[in-house]
XYZ file of C-alpha atoms in Angstrom:
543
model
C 0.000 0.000 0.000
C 1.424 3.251 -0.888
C 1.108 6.799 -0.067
C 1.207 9.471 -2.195
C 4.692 10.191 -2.544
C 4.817 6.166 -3.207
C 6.748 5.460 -0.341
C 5.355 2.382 0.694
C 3.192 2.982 4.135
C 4.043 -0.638 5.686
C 2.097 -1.010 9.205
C 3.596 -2.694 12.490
C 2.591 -6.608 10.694
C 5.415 -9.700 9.364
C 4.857 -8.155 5.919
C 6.303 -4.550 6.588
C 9.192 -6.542 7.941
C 9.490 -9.082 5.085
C 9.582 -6.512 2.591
C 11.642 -4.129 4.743
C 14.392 -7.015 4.828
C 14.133 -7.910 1.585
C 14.619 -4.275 0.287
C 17.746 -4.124 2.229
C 19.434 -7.355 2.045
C 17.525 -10.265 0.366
C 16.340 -12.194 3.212
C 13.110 -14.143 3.965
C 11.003 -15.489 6.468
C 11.735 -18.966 7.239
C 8.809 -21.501 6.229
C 7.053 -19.574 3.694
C 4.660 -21.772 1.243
C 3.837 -21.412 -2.132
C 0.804 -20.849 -3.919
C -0.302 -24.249 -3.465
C 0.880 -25.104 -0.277
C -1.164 -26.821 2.412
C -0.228 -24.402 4.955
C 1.056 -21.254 6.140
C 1.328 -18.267 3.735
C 3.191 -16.899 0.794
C 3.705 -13.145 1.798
C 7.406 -12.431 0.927
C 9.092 -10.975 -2.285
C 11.687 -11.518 -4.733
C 14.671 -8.897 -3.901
C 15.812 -7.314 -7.350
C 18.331 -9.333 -9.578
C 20.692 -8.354 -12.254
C 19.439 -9.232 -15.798
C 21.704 -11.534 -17.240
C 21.627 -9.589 -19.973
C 23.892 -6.823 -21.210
C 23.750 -3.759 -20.344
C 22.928 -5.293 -17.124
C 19.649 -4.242 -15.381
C 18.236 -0.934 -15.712
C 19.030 1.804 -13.032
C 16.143 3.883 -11.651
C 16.934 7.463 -12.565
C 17.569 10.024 -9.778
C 17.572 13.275 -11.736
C 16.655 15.874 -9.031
C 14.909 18.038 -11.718
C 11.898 14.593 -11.730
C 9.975 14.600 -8.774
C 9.858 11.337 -7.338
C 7.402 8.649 -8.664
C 4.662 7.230 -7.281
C 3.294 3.877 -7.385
C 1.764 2.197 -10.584
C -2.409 2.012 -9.814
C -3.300 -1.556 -10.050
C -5.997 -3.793 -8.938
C -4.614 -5.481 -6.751
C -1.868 -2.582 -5.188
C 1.435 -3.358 -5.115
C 2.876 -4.345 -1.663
C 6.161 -2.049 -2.296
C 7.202 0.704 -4.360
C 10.606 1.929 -4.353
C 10.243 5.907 -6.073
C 13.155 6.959 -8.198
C 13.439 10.523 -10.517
C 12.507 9.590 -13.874
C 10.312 9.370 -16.747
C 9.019 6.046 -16.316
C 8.765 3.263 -19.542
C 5.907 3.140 -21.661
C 5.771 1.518 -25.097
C 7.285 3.509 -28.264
C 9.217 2.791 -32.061
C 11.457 0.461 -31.802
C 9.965 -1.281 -28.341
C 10.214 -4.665 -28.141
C 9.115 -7.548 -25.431
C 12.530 -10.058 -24.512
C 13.432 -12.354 -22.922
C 16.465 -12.972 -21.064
C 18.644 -15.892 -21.604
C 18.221 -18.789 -20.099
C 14.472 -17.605 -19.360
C 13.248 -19.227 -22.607
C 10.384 -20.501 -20.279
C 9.019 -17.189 -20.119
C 7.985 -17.068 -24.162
C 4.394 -17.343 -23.488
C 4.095 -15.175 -20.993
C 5.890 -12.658 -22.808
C 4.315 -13.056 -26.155
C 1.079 -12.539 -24.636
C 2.076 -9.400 -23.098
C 4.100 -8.209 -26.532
C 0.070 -8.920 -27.953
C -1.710 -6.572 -25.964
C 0.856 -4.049 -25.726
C 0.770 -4.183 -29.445
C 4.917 -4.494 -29.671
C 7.360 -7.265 -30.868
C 8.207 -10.482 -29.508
C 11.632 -10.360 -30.113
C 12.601 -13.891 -28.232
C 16.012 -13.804 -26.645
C 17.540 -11.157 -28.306
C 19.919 -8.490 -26.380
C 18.053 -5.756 -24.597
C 18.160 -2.184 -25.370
C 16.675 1.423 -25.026
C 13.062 1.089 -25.246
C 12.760 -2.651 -24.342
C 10.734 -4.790 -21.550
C 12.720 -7.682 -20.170
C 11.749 -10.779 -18.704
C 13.568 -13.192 -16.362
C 13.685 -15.599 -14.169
C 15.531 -15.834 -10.736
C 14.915 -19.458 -9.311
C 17.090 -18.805 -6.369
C 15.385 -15.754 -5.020
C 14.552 -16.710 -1.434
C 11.335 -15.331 -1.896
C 7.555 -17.379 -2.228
C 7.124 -18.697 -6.258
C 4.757 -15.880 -6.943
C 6.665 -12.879 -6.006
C 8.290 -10.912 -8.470
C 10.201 -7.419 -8.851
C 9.365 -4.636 -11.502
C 12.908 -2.056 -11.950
C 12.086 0.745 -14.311
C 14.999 3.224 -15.642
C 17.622 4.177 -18.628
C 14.137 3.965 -20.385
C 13.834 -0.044 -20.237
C 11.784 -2.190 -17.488
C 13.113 -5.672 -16.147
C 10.180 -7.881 -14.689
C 12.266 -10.795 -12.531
C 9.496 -13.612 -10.878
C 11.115 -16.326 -8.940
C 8.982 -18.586 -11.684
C 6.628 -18.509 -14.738
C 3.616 -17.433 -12.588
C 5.353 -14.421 -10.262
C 6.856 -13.077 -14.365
C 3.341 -13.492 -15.571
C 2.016 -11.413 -12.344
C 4.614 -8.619 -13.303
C 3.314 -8.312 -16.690
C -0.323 -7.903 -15.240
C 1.230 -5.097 -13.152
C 2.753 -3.357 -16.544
C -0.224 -3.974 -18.457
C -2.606 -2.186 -15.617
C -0.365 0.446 -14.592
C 0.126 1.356 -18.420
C -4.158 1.876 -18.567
C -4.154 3.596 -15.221
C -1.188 5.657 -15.638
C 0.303 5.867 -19.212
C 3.395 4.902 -18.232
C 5.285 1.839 -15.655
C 6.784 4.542 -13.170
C 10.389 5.136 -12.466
C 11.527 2.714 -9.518
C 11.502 -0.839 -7.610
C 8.427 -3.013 -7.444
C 8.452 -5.509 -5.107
C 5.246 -7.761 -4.838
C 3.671 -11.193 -3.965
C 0.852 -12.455 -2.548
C -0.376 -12.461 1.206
C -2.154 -15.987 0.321
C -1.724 -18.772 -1.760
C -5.090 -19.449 -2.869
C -7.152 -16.647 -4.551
C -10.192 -17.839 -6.085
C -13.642 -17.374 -8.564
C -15.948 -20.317 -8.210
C -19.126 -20.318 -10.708
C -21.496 -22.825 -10.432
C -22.514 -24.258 -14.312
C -24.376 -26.792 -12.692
C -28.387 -25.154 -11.769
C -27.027 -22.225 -15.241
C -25.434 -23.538 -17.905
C -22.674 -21.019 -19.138
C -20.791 -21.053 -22.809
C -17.221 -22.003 -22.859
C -16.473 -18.137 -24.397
C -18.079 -16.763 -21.225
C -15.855 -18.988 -19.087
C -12.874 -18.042 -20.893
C -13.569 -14.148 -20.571
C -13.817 -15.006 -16.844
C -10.508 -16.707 -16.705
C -8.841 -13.699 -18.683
C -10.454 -10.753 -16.098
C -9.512 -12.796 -13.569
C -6.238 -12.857 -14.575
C -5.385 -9.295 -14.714
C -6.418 -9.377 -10.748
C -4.092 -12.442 -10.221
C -6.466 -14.674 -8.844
C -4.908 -18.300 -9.977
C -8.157 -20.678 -9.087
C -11.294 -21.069 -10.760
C -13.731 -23.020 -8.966
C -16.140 -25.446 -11.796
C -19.339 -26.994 -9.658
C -20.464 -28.907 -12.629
C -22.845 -31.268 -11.004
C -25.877 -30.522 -9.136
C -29.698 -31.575 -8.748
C -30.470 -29.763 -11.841
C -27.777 -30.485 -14.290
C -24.385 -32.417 -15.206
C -22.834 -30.129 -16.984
C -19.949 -31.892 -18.781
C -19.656 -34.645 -21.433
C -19.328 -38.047 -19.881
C -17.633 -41.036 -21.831
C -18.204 -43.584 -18.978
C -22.059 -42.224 -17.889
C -23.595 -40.213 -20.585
C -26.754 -40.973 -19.104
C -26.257 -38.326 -16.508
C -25.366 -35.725 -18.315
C -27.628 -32.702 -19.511
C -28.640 -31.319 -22.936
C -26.996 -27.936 -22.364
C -23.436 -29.515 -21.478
C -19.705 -28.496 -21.908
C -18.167 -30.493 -24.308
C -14.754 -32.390 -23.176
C -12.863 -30.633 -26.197
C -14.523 -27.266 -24.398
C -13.466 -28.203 -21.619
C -9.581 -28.923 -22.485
C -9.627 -24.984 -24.221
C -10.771 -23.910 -20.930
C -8.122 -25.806 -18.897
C -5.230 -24.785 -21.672
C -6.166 -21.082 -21.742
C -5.942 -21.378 -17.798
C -2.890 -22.753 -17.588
C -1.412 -20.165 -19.892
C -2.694 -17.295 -17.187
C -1.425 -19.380 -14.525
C -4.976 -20.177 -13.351
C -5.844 -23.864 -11.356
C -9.207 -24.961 -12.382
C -10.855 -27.022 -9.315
C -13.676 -29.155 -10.172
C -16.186 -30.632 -8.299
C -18.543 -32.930 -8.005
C -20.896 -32.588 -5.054
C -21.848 -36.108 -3.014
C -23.510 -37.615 -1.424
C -25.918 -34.574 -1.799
C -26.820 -32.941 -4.315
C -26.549 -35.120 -6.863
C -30.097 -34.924 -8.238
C -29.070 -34.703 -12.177
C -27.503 -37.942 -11.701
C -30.144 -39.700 -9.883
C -32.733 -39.225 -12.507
C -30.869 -41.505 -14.298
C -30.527 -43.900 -11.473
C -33.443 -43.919 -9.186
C -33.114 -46.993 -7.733
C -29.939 -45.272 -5.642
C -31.728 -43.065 -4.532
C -31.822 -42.383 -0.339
C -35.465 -43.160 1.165
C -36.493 -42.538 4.407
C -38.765 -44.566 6.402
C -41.792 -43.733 4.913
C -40.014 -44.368 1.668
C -39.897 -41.522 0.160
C -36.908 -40.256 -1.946
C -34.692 -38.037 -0.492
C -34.576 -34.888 -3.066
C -31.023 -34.819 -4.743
C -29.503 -37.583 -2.010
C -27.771 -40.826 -2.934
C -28.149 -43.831 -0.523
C -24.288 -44.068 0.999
C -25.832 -47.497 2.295
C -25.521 -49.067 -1.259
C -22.302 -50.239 -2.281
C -23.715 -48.782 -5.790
C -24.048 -45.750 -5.094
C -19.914 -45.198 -4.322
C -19.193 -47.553 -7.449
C -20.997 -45.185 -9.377
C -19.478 -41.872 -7.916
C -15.966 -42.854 -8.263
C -16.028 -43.934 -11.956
C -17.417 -40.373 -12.501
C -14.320 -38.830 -10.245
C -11.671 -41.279 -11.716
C -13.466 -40.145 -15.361
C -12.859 -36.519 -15.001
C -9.305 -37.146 -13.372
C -7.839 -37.620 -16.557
C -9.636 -34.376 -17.934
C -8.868 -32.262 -15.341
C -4.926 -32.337 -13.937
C -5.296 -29.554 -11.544
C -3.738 -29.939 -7.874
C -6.765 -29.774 -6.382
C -10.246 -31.853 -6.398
C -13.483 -30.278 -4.910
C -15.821 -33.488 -3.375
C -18.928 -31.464 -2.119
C -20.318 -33.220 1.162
C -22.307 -30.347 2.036
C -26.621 -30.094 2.555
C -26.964 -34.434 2.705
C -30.813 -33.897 3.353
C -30.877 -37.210 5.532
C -29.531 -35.023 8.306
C -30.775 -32.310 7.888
C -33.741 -34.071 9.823
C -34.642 -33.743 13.309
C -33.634 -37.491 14.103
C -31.361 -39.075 11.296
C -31.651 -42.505 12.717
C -35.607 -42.879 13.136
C -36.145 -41.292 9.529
C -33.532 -43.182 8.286
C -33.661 -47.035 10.206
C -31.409 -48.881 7.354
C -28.769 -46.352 7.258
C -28.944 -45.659 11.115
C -28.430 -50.135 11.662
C -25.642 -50.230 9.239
C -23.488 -47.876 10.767
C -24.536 -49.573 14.273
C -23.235 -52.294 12.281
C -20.253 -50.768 11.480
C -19.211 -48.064 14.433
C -21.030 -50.111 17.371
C -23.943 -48.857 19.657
C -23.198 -45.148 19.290
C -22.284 -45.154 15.641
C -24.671 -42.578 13.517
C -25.703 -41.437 10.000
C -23.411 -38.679 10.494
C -20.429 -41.720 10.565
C -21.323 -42.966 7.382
C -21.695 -39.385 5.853
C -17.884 -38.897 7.119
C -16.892 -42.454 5.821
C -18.440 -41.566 2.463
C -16.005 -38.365 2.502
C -13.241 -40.049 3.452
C -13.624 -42.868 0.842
C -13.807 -40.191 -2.025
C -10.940 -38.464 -0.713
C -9.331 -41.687 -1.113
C -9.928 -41.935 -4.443
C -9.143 -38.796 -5.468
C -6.051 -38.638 -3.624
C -4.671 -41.786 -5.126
C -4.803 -39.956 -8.251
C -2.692 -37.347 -7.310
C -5.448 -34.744 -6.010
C -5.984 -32.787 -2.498
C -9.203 -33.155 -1.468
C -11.530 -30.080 -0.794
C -14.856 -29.980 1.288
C -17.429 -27.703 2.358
C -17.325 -27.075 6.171
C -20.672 -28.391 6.768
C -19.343 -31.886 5.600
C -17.344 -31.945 8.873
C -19.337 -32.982 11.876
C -18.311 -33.042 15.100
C -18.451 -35.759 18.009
C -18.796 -38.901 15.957
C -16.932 -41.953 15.207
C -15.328 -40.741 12.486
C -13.370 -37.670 11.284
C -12.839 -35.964 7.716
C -9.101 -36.999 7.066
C -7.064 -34.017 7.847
C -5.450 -33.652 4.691
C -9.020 -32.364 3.811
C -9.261 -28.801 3.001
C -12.162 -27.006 4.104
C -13.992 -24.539 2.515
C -15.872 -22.748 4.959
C -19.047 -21.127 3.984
C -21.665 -20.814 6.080
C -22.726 -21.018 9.726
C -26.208 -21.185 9.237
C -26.626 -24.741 8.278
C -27.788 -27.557 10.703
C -24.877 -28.666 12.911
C -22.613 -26.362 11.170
C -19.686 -25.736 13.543
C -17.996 -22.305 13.838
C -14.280 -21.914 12.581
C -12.079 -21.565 15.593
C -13.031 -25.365 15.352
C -11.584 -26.593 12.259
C -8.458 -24.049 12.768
C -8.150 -24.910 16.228
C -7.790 -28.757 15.004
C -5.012 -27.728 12.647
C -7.069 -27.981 9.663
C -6.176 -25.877 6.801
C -9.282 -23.689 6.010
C -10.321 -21.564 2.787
C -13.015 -18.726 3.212
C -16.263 -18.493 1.178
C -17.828 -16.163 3.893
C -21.672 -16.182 2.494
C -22.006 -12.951 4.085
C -19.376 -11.334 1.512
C -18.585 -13.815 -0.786
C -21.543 -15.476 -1.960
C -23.330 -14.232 -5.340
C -26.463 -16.072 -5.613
C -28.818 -15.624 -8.668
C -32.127 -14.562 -7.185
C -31.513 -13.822 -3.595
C -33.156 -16.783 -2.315
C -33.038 -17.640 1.434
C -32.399 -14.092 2.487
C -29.001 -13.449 0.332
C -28.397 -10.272 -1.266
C -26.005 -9.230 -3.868
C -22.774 -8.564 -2.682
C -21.152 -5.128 -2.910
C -17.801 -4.489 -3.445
C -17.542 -2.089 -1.427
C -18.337 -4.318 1.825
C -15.872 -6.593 0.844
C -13.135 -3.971 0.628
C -14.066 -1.909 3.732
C -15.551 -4.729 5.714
C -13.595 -8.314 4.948
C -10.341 -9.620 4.961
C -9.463 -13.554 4.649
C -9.411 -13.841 9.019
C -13.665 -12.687 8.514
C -14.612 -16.848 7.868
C -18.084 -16.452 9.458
C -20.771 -13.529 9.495
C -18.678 -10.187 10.029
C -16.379 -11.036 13.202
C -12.605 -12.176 12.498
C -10.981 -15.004 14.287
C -8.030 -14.497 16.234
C -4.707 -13.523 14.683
C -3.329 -16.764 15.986
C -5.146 -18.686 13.107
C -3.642 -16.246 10.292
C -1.005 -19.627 9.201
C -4.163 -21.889 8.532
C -6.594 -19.672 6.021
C -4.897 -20.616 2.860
C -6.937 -17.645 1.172
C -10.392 -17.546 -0.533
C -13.055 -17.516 -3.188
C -15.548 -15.517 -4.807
C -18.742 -17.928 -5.811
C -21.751 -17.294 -8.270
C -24.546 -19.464 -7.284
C -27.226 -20.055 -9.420
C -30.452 -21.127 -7.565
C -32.645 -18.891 -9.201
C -30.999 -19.882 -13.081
C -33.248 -17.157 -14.543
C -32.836 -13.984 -12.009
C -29.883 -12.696 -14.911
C -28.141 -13.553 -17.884
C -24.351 -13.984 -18.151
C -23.824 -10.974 -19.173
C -25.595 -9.296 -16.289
C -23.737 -12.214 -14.042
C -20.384 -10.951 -15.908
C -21.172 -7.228 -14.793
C -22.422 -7.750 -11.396
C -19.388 -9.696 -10.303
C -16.856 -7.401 -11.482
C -16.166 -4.561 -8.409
C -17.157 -7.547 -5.860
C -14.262 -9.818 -7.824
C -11.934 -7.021 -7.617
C -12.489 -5.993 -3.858
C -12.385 -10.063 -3.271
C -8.361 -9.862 -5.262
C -7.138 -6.975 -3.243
C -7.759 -8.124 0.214
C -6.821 -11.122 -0.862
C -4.079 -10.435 -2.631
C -3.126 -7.463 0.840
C -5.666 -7.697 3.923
C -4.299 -5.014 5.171
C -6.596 -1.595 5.132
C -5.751 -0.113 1.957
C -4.940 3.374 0.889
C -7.864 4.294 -1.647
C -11.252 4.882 -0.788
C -14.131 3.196 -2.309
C -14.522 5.872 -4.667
C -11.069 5.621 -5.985
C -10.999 2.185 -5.594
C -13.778 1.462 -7.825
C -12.926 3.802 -10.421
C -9.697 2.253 -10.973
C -10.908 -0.794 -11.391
C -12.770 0.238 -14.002
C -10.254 1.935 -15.511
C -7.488 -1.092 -15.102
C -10.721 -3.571 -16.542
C -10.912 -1.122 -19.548
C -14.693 -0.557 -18.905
């Protein structure tokens, strides 16, 4: 966050002295993840390197007839701007996009850049007057999304410890370019404060065109956000092309060759996609073509959108549907649902439910519940997904408490709500050691309709109001838990399918998605009001 004479305003937090150290001497805080790390956080920053290049890297001007730069306006702001005296770099004749040896690596990254700056990709060749560089410093002892911007002598070097923290240095360029006219004169030294930073859109209930997705991958993008959340299966569609169930799946579908554009073009903006497919609830769209798994109580009636996680079946039939889309989707990261099973959602699981409440008797002994066999059926799809290389996510409300059985713990959670039945609050899961991601309902939920009392989320809430430590309602947990929030995600809902079209979906997410990558991105308060805040995030958007 910067001031307006861009020196950077760093409050009394690890980050001011992370940055502080690393501006003087290169250090870094001991046990620092990465961007898809399990634990802790990723809030350090690449110190600057010399380009391998000749004339060596450029040197920030310090002609005392310049007044001193300020920071380049970008959504999200910088962590650290270094000022110098100088005219800045913006594109001109003869500007080119390189790449410095030995960063080869970095072609894509910088061809797409050289594309919207409307310049030459000139590949390797030596830098001069005029240029921007890219390279590579795998040694920096900074997180692998950090990266440093130096601007002077008329060139700009972007240096990320890897492909994604070089790509994240030409989203910097690109914005401060719209906002400003020009990269300004000085050191930029940035990364992340957490590793996950996320958009979630449910296809599922609203079926959305592979184009739309795209444009959603490429805006998120510019804000550095590198997941994308795909909840493709729900009670009223299955949303992608199936090989090994077609029967499930829904006229209005994604097909897989959609599907593998979407996951390139991610990749190539450094972007994770994270499917999911929600069980043993809410799997309605697949149960119309299988009614004979479907959960009954005692009265035997069908259970809307529940699978019976009695019948061996029933898993058989989920895991050739998760082991299906394994090999479409190679993302870290696999989403399993286990939120809203309706069979306990009732006042007394076991007398509504007698079979389900015997077998896990059966299995757990006297005090063994429906809840147990819930957990098991978790645990069993975590399994599977995890023997294919995959971290498990779940919803919070997929974690219960006091049974025989516990979600593994290599289980993410994705906490979302507190108003469920049962639902625990989140000093629970962190105070177990659990690693936790926020989807706060009361910020970060956008659900098509307002149903169930939800309203459209502003952005200005979520940049005055939230930061990742606000999991539940408006109150933060305690500072001692700041290691085990991993980050968050924005989600689109679509319970009421019809309430807007994509378009209007497109538009109302855009200032929430942008407050949602800045506190993200730095939780601390930030230096712009609202006002300013949203207009340059119009301005960096292009809209």
């Amino acid at each position: 966050m910067i001031g307006n004479a861009g020196a950077p305003r760093i409050r009394g937090t690890a980050l001011g002295a992370v940055l502080l150290t690393l501006a003087l001497g290169g250090c870094t805080e001991s046990g620092t993840a990465g961007p898809d790390s399990g634990t802790g956080t990723a809030r350090t920053s690449a110190s600057p390197v010399s380009s391998p290049t000749v004339p060596g890297p450029p040197s920030p001007g310090t002609d005392p007839r310049r007044a001193l730069s300020t920071a380049p306006a970008t959504v999200p702001a910088v962590a650290r701007h270094d000022p110098a005296r100088g005219p800045g770099w913006k594109p001109g004749p003869g500007s080119r996009v390189v790449v410095a040896p030995g960063a080869g690596r970095l072609a894509d990254e910088a061809g797409l850049l050289a594309r919207e700056l409307g310049i030459p990709y000139a590949g390797t060749a030596p830098v001069r007057t005029g240029d921007i560089e890219l390279a590579v410093d795998a040694e920096a002892a900074a997180g692998p999304e950090s990266y440093t911007i130096r601007t002077g002598g008329g060139r700009t070097l972007i240096t990320g410890r890897d492909e994604a923290g070089a790509f994240y240095g030409t989203r910097t360029v690109k914005q401060a370019l719209r906002s400003g006219g020009a990269v300004p004169e000085g050191t930029v030294t940035d990364a992340p404060a957490r590793p996950q930073r996320g958009l979630m859109v449910d296809i599922a209930r609203k079926p959305f065109s592979a184009r739309w997705i795209e444009d959603r991958l490429r805006e998120a993008a510019d804000l550095k956000i590198n997941q994308f959340g795909l909840h493709f299966s729900d009670d009223q569609g299955f949303r992608i092309e199936s090989t090994t169930h077609p029967e499930v799946v829904s006229a209005e579908r994604l097909t897989k060759a959609e599907v593998r554009r979407i996951l390139a073009l991610a990749a190539s903006l450094h972007i994770t996609v994270i499917p999911e497919i929600d069980s043993p609830g809410h799997l309605g769209a697949v149960l119309k073509a299988y009614p004979g798994l479907r959960l009954k109580d005692a009265a035997g009636r069908p259970v809307p959108g529940a699978v019976d996680i009695g019948n061996p079946a029933s898993a058989r039939l989920v895991d050739e549907l998760l082991r299906e889309y394994a090999e479409l989707f190679d993302g870290r990261y696999w989403h399993l649902g286990g939120d809203e099973y309706q069979a306990l959602t009732r006042k007394n699981p076991e007398a509504s439910f007698p079979e389900l409440a015997a077998l896990a008797r059966e299995q757990y002994g006297p005090a063994g519940r429906v809840a147990d066999l819930a957990t098991r059926w978790v645990n069993d799809r975590a399994a599977v997904v995890r023997a294919l290389g995959r971290v498990p996510k779940a919803w919070n409300d997929g974690f219960f408490r006091g049974g025989r059985v516990a979600v593994d713990r290599d289980v993410q959670v994705e906490y979302w709500t507190g108003k469920e039945i049962g639902a625990r609050p989140p000093e629970e899961y962190l105070e177990e050691g659990r690693p936790v991601v926020n989807l706060n309902d009361e910020y970060l939920y956008y659900v098509l309709g307002e149903p169930n009392d939800f309203t459209y989320p502003t952005g200005r809430r979520i940049y005055e109001e939230w930061t990742p430590l606000v999991l539940r309602g408006t109150r933060p947990v305690p500072g001692r838990y700041e290691g085990r929030i991993l980050g968050a995600r924005f989600a689109v809902w679509c319970d009421l399918a019809g309430a807007q079209t994509p378009e209007q979906v497109a538009r109302g997410i855009a200032l929430p998605l942008a407050a949602t990558a800045q506190k993200v991105w730095d939780e601390r308060a930030p230096a712009r009001s609202w006002p300013e805040f949203e207009t340059l995030a119009r301005r960096v958007a292009g809209s």
